PDB file of C-alpha atoms and ligand atoms in Angstrom:
ATOM      1  CA  MET Q 653     161.850-139.429  95.024  1.00 68.00           C
ATOM      2  CA  ALA Q 654     160.965-136.497  97.711  1.00 93.00           C
ATOM      3  CA  PHE Q 655     159.601-137.049 101.157  1.00 97.00           C
ATOM      4  CA  GLU Q 656     156.014-135.569 101.462  1.00 98.00           C
ATOM      5  CA  LEU Q 657     154.287-134.005 104.884  1.00 98.00           C
ATOM      6  CA  PRO Q 658     152.694-137.333 106.113  1.00 98.00           C
ATOM      7  CA  LYS Q 659     148.684-136.332 107.109  1.00 96.00           C
ATOM      8  CA  LEU Q 660     147.576-136.779 110.419  1.00 96.00           C
ATOM      9  CA  ASN Q 661     144.945-139.753 111.331  1.00 93.00           C
ATOM     10  CA  TYR Q 662     142.795-136.946 113.485  1.00 96.00           C
ATOM     11  CA  ALA Q 663     141.648-133.271 113.351  1.00 97.00           C
ATOM     12  CA  TYR Q 664     144.284-130.469 114.568  1.00 97.00           C
ATOM     13  CA  ASP Q 665     141.532-130.271 117.487  1.00 97.00           C
ATOM     14  CA  ALA Q 666     141.472-134.036 118.261  1.00 96.00           C
ATOM     15  CA  LEU Q 667     143.901-133.954 120.939  1.00 97.00           C
ATOM     16  CA  GLU Q 668     142.132-131.171 122.970  1.00 96.00           C
ATOM     17  CA  PRO Q 669     142.401-130.111 126.267  1.00 96.00           C
ATOM     18  CA  HIS Q 670     145.767-132.368 125.979  1.00 97.00           C
ATOM     19  CA  ILE Q 671     147.159-130.773 123.317  1.00 97.00           C
ATOM     20  CA  ASP Q 672     145.528-127.339 121.560  1.00 98.00           C
ATOM     21  CA  ALA Q 673     144.400-127.269 117.964  1.00 98.00           C
ATOM     22  CA  ARG Q 674     146.686-124.099 117.263  1.00 98.00           C
ATOM     23  CA  THR Q 675     149.668-125.837 118.247  1.00 98.00           C
ATOM     24  CA  MET Q 676     148.643-129.278 116.535  1.00 98.00           C
ATOM     25  CA  GLU Q 677     147.961-126.621 113.387  1.00 98.00           C
ATOM     26  CA  ILE Q 678     151.483-124.585 113.293  1.00 98.00           C
ATOM     27  CA  HIS Q 679     153.188-127.506 114.828  1.00 98.00           C
ATOM     28  CA  HIS Q 680     152.008-130.080 111.487  1.00 98.00           C
ATOM     29  CA  SER Q 681     151.248-127.219 108.878  1.00 98.00           C
ATOM     30  CA  LYS Q 682     154.492-124.999 109.653  1.00 98.00           C
ATOM     31  CA  HIS Q 683     157.398-126.714 111.354  1.00 98.00           C
ATOM     32  CA  HIS Q 684     157.088-130.409 110.250  1.00 98.00           C
ATOM     33  CA  ASN Q 685     156.322-128.964 106.978  1.00 98.00           C
ATOM     34  CA  GLY Q 686     159.583-127.015 106.951  1.00 98.00           C
ATOM     35  CA  TYR Q 687     161.695-129.878 107.949  1.00 98.00           C
ATOM     36  CA  THR Q 688     160.215-131.988 105.064  1.00 98.00           C
ATOM     37  CA  THR Q 689     161.183-128.898 102.330  1.00 98.00           C
ATOM     38  CA  LYS Q 690     164.582-128.538 103.726  1.00 98.00           C
ATOM     39  CA  LEU Q 691     165.370-132.228 103.879  1.00 98.00           C
ATOM     40  CA  ASN Q 692     163.996-132.726 100.270  1.00 98.00           C
ATOM     41  CA  ALA Q 693     166.501-129.589  99.281  1.00 97.00           C
ATOM     42  CA  ALA Q 694     169.573-131.030 101.010  1.00 97.00           C
ATOM     43  CA  LEU Q 695     168.799-134.382  99.537  1.00 97.00           C
ATOM     44  CA  GLU Q 696     168.306-133.428  95.660  1.00 96.00           C
ATOM     45  CA  GLY Q 697     170.944-134.836  93.437  1.00 95.00           C
ATOM     46  CA  THR Q 698     172.740-136.515  96.125  1.00 95.00           C
ATOM     47  CA  ALA Q 699     173.417-140.321  96.226  1.00 93.00           C
ATOM     48  CA  GLN Q 700     170.922-140.727  99.212  1.00 93.00           C
ATOM     49  CA  GLU Q 701     167.840-139.183  97.459  1.00 92.00           C
ATOM     50  CA  ASN Q 702     166.061-142.111  96.898  1.00 93.00           C
ATOM     51  CA  ASP Q 703     166.646-144.296 100.460  1.00 97.00           C
ATOM     52  CA  SER Q 704     164.038-144.290 103.491  1.00 97.00           C
ATOM     53  CA  ILE Q 705     164.583-141.739 106.094  1.00 98.00           C
ATOM     54  CA  GLU Q 706     165.871-144.756 108.559  1.00 97.00           C
ATOM     55  CA  SER Q 707     168.533-145.583 106.220  1.00 97.00           C
ATOM     56  CA  ILE Q 708     169.512-142.111 105.726  1.00 98.00           C
ATOM     57  CA  LEU Q 709     169.737-141.189 109.513  1.00 98.00           C
ATOM     58  CA  GLY Q 710     171.434-144.886 109.944  1.00 97.00           C
ATOM     59  CA  SER Q 711     174.260-143.942 107.862  1.00 96.00           C
ATOM     60  CA  LEU Q 712     174.244-140.436 108.516  1.00 96.00           C
ATOM     61  CA  ASP Q 713     177.724-137.953 108.575  1.00 96.00           C
ATOM     62  CA  MET Q 714     176.822-135.976 111.195  1.00 97.00           C
ATOM     63  CA  SER Q 715     178.886-133.177 110.861  1.00 97.00           C
ATOM     64  CA  ASN Q 716     175.969-132.441 107.526  1.00 97.00           C
ATOM     65  CA  GLY Q 717     173.970-130.501 109.412  1.00 98.00           C
ATOM     66  CA  ALA Q 718     171.274-130.031 106.624  1.00 98.00           C
ATOM     67  CA  VAL Q 719     170.450-133.805 106.640  1.00 98.00           C
ATOM     68  CA  ARG Q 720     170.677-134.304 110.489  1.00 98.00           C
ATOM     69  CA  ASN Q 721     168.156-131.151 111.689  1.00 98.00           C
ATOM     70  CA  ASN Q 722     165.906-131.474 108.860  1.00 98.00           C
ATOM     71  CA  GLY Q 723     165.984-135.474 108.369  1.00 98.00           C
ATOM     72  CA  GLY Q 724     165.716-136.186 112.100  1.00 98.00           C
ATOM     73  CA  GLY Q 725     162.836-133.378 112.312  1.00 98.00           C
ATOM     74  CA  PHE Q 726     161.123-135.211 109.579  1.00 98.00           C
ATOM     75  CA  TYR Q 727     161.419-138.329 111.282  1.00 98.00           C
ATOM     76  CA  ASN Q 728     160.947-137.506 114.509  1.00 98.00           C
ATOM     77  CA  HIS Q 729     157.461-135.581 114.012  1.00 98.00           C
ATOM     78  CA  SER Q 730     156.269-138.173 111.736  1.00 98.00           C
ATOM     79  CA  LEU Q 731     156.347-141.186 114.544  1.00 98.00           C
ATOM     80  CA  PHE Q 732     155.181-138.358 117.099  1.00 98.00           C
ATOM     81  CA  TRP Q 733     152.108-137.692 115.277  1.00 98.00           C
ATOM     82  CA  ASP Q 734     151.416-141.631 115.055  1.00 97.00           C
ATOM     83  CA  VAL Q 735     152.133-142.587 118.776  1.00 97.00           C
ATOM     84  CA  MET Q 736     149.043-140.125 119.628  1.00 97.00           C
ATOM     85  CA  ASN Q 737     145.601-141.463 119.401  1.00 90.00           C
ATOM     86  CA  PRO Q 738     142.826-139.059 120.475  1.00 83.00           C
ATOM     87  CA  ASN Q 739     140.780-141.627 121.473  1.00 81.00           C
ATOM     88  CA  ASN Q 740     143.168-143.063 123.475  1.00 64.00           C
ATOM     89  CA  LYS Q 741     141.358-147.060 123.057  1.00 66.00           C
ATOM     90  CA  GLY Q 742     144.870-148.674 123.087  1.00 76.00           C
ATOM     91  CA  GLU Q 743     146.238-150.256 126.435  1.00 85.00           C
ATOM     92  CA  LEU Q 744     149.406-151.222 127.432  1.00 92.00           C
ATOM     93  CA  SER Q 745     149.643-155.304 126.714  1.00 91.00           C
ATOM     94  CA  GLY Q 746     151.373-158.056 125.900  1.00 95.00           C
ATOM     95  CA  GLU Q 747     155.101-158.291 125.210  1.00 97.00           C
ATOM     96  CA  LEU Q 748     155.225-154.699 124.924  1.00 97.00           C
ATOM     97  CA  LYS Q 749     154.087-154.313 128.887  1.00 97.00           C
ATOM     98  CA  ASP Q 750     156.628-157.555 129.808  1.00 98.00           C
ATOM     99  CA  ALA Q 751     159.181-155.629 128.276  1.00 98.00           C
ATOM    100  CA  ILE Q 752     158.407-152.313 130.380  1.00 98.00           C
ATOM    101  CA  GLU Q 753     158.117-153.660 133.450  1.00 98.00           C
ATOM    102  CA  GLU Q 754     161.124-156.098 133.195  1.00 98.00           C
ATOM    103  CA  THR Q 755     163.279-152.913 132.777  1.00 98.00           C
ATOM    104  CA  PHE Q 756     161.471-150.514 135.154  1.00 98.00           C
ATOM    105  CA  GLY Q 757     159.639-152.702 137.423  1.00 98.00           C
ATOM    106  CA  SER Q 758     156.190-150.974 136.675  1.00 97.00           C
ATOM    107  CA  PHE Q 759     154.296-148.838 134.586  1.00 96.00           C
ATOM    108  CA  ASP Q 760     154.337-145.925 137.240  1.00 97.00           C
ATOM    109  CA  GLU Q 761     158.125-146.274 136.756  1.00 98.00           C
ATOM    110  CA  PHE Q 762     158.183-146.407 133.507  1.00 98.00           C
ATOM    111  CA  LYS Q 763     156.434-143.163 133.225  1.00 98.00           C
ATOM    112  CA  SER Q 764     158.469-141.275 135.763  1.00 98.00           C
ATOM    113  CA  ALA Q 765     161.733-142.182 134.107  1.00 98.00           C
ATOM    114  CA  PHE Q 766     159.945-141.148 130.611  1.00 98.00           C
ATOM    115  CA  SER Q 767     158.601-137.817 132.219  1.00 98.00           C
ATOM    116  CA  LYS Q 768     162.345-137.069 133.730  1.00 98.00           C
ATOM    117  CA  ALA Q 769     164.062-137.551 130.706  1.00 98.00           C
ATOM    118  CA  ALA Q 770     161.679-135.383 128.985  1.00 98.00           C
ATOM    119  CA  ALA Q 771     161.771-132.842 131.665  1.00 98.00           C
ATOM    120  CA  THR Q 772     165.502-132.514 132.022  1.00 97.00           C
ATOM    121  CA  GLN Q 773     166.204-132.516 128.469  1.00 96.00           C
ATOM    122  CA  PHE Q 774     167.768-128.917 128.616  1.00 95.00           C
ATOM    123  CA  GLY Q 775     166.485-126.807 125.703  1.00 96.00           C
ATOM    124  CA  SER Q 776     164.824-128.105 122.830  1.00 98.00           C
ATOM    125  CA  GLY Q 777     164.902-132.005 121.691  1.00 98.00           C
ATOM    126  CA  TRP Q 778     162.865-134.843 122.528  1.00 98.00           C
ATOM    127  CA  ALA Q 779     163.084-137.845 124.710  1.00 98.00           C
ATOM    128  CA  TRP Q 780     162.014-141.399 123.606  1.00 98.00           C
ATOM    129  CA  LEU Q 781     161.554-144.836 124.201  1.00 98.00           C
ATOM    130  CA  CYS Q 782     163.870-147.347 122.649  1.00 98.00           C
ATOM    131  CA  VAL Q 783     164.006-151.365 121.808  1.00 98.00           C
ATOM    132  CA  HIS Q 784     166.788-153.025 121.191  1.00 97.00           C
ATOM    133  CA  LYS Q 785     167.330-156.314 119.139  1.00 95.00           C
ATOM    134  CA  GLY Q 786     166.239-158.801 121.343  1.00 96.00           C
ATOM    135  CA  GLY Q 787     163.412-156.992 122.832  1.00 97.00           C
ATOM    136  CA  LYS Q 788     165.145-154.893 125.906  1.00 97.00           C
ATOM    137  CA  VAL Q 789     163.503-151.565 126.523  1.00 98.00           C
ATOM    138  CA  GLU Q 790     165.466-148.133 127.357  1.00 97.00           C
ATOM    139  CA  VAL Q 791     164.751-144.270 127.693  1.00 98.00           C
ATOM    140  CA  CYS Q 792     166.534-141.495 126.594  1.00 97.00           C
ATOM    141  CA  SER Q 793     166.925-137.951 125.325  1.00 97.00           C
ATOM    142  CA  THR Q 794     168.235-136.154 122.991  1.00 98.00           C
ATOM    143  CA  PRO Q 795     169.059-132.569 121.769  1.00 97.00           C
ATOM    144  CA  ASN Q 796     167.422-130.874 119.110  1.00 98.00           C
ATOM    145  CA  GLN Q 797     166.102-132.731 115.930  1.00 98.00           C
ATOM    146  CA  ASP Q 798     168.958-135.896 116.732  1.00 98.00           C
ATOM    147  CA  ASN Q 799     167.499-139.380 117.618  1.00 97.00           C
ATOM    148  CA  PRO Q 800     168.488-142.947 118.077  1.00 97.00           C
ATOM    149  CA  LEU Q 801     168.919-143.672 114.854  1.00 98.00           C
ATOM    150  CA  MET Q 802     171.804-141.654 114.380  1.00 98.00           C
ATOM    151  CA  PRO Q 803     175.351-142.630 114.879  1.00 97.00           C
ATOM    152  CA  GLY Q 804     176.658-143.175 118.187  1.00 94.00           C
ATOM    153  CA  VAL Q 805     173.262-140.768 119.199  1.00 94.00           C
ATOM    154  CA  SER Q 806     171.995-141.255 123.081  1.00 87.00           C
ATOM    155  CA  CYS Q 807     170.489-145.219 123.812  1.00 87.00           C
ATOM    156  CA  GLY Q 808     170.581-146.204 120.074  1.00 89.00           C
ATOM    157  CA  GLY Q 809     168.275-148.678 119.203  1.00 93.00           C
ATOM    158  CA  THR Q 810     164.927-147.785 117.438  1.00 97.00           C
ATOM    159  CA  PRO Q 811     162.551-145.436 119.168  1.00 98.00           C
ATOM    160  CA  ILE Q 812     158.650-146.752 119.398  1.00 98.00           C
ATOM    161  CA  LEU Q 813     157.828-143.457 121.664  1.00 98.00           C
ATOM    162  CA  GLY Q 814     158.651-140.143 121.532  1.00 98.00           C
ATOM    163  CA  ILE Q 815     157.925-136.618 123.074  1.00 98.00           C
ATOM    164  CA  ASP Q 816     158.834-133.258 121.624  1.00 98.00           C
ATOM    165  CA  VAL Q 817     160.180-131.076 124.241  1.00 98.00           C
ATOM    166  CA  TRP Q 818     160.794-128.130 121.903  1.00 98.00           C
ATOM    167  CA  GLU Q 819     158.809-125.110 123.477  1.00 97.00           C
ATOM    168  CA  HIS Q 820     156.774-124.964 120.062  1.00 97.00           C
ATOM    169  CA  ALA Q 821     155.058-128.201 120.833  1.00 98.00           C
ATOM    170  CA  TYR Q 822     153.302-126.883 123.965  1.00 98.00           C
ATOM    171  CA  TYR Q 823     153.911-123.148 125.009  1.00 97.00           C
ATOM    172  CA  LEU Q 824     150.741-121.870 123.676  1.00 97.00           C
ATOM    173  CA  ASN Q 825     148.781-124.059 125.798  1.00 97.00           C
ATOM    174  CA  TYR Q 826     151.448-124.359 128.838  1.00 97.00           C
ATOM    175  CA  GLN Q 827     153.882-122.030 128.757  1.00 97.00           C
ATOM    176  CA  ASN Q 828     156.850-122.683 130.887  1.00 96.00           C
ATOM    177  CA  ARG Q 829     155.165-125.932 132.330  1.00 97.00           C
ATOM    178  CA  ARG Q 830     156.607-128.814 130.212  1.00 97.00           C
ATOM    179  CA  PRO Q 831     156.058-130.926 132.706  1.00 98.00           C
ATOM    180  CA  ASP Q 832     152.060-130.704 132.753  1.00 98.00           C
ATOM    181  CA  TYR Q 833     152.864-131.115 129.406  1.00 98.00           C
ATOM    182  CA  ILE Q 834     154.416-134.501 129.622  1.00 98.00           C
ATOM    183  CA  ASN Q 835     151.786-135.639 132.073  1.00 98.00           C
ATOM    184  CA  ALA Q 836     149.221-134.434 129.534  1.00 97.00           C
ATOM    185  CA  PHE Q 837     150.790-136.721 126.597  1.00 97.00           C
ATOM    186  CA  PHE Q 838     149.998-139.942 128.561  1.00 96.00           C
ATOM    187  CA  SER Q 839     146.494-138.863 128.314  1.00 94.00           C
ATOM    188  CA  VAL Q 840     146.884-139.306 124.449  1.00 95.00           C
ATOM    189  CA  ILE Q 841     149.699-141.844 123.888  1.00 96.00           C
ATOM    190  CA  ASN Q 842     148.599-144.873 120.761  1.00 95.00           C
ATOM    191  CA  TRP Q 843     149.810-147.950 123.187  1.00 95.00           C
ATOM    192  CA  ASN Q 844     148.798-149.670 119.730  1.00 94.00           C
ATOM    193  CA  GLU Q 845     150.808-148.011 117.776  1.00 95.00           C
ATOM    194  CA  VAL Q 846     153.914-148.016 119.916  1.00 97.00           C
ATOM    195  CA  ALA Q 847     153.361-152.071 120.558  1.00 96.00           C
ATOM    196  CA  LYS Q 848     153.128-152.771 116.346  1.00 96.00           C
ATOM    197  CA  ARG Q 849     156.725-150.185 116.585  1.00 97.00           C
ATOM    198  CA  TYR Q 850     158.020-152.765 119.341  1.00 98.00           C
ATOM    199  CA  ALA Q 851     157.225-155.333 117.805  1.00 97.00           C
ATOM    200  CA  ALA Q 852     158.714-154.800 114.455  1.00 97.00           C
ATOM    201  CA  GLY Q 853     161.805-153.369 116.042  1.00 95.00           C
ATOM    202  CA  LYS Q 854     162.713-156.070 118.433  1.00 95.00           C
TER     203      LYS Q 854
HETATM  204 MN1  MN3 G 286     158.724-129.904 116.684  1.00 93.30          MN
END
């Protein structure tokens, strides 16, 4: 069964002024759609074409560039849309808050570590908050469309929060000011969704 471009749970302009509507529209309908289409083409007729994306990435042959790039792109963007919320109603609380404070000392120190990972990822890539079995959290970054589910990539574990730092994610609104985009991202994080992913992945 082919993968489908997931629908957003909000309108393209719902994250303004933090992320502009034009960026969201191109990012979702062009970039994410392209990864989805190319992933399906790469999987068609292979033994993995009915597997879950998590299973495909977890057992990935890293020399398979088509599945690595497009499977990563499909998964990463699907997560990215879900961990944002225009209403920003969720608050960091409960066991995820405890885990973040245990690892980083405070929310502000976590924000600093995550922002630094995102700002210093050279070129295109992603920064992540991941959970390991047992509940410990970790921040890391990956180049291109790699992610921590892939064998031997960065911090491992299950990504529960991610920010796209490819220029296509922010250039229209922020040009070269990646740190401003990263800071704005913190205004639209859907902590309820991140907590749900933490509970499932710990
Ligand atoms: Mn992108």
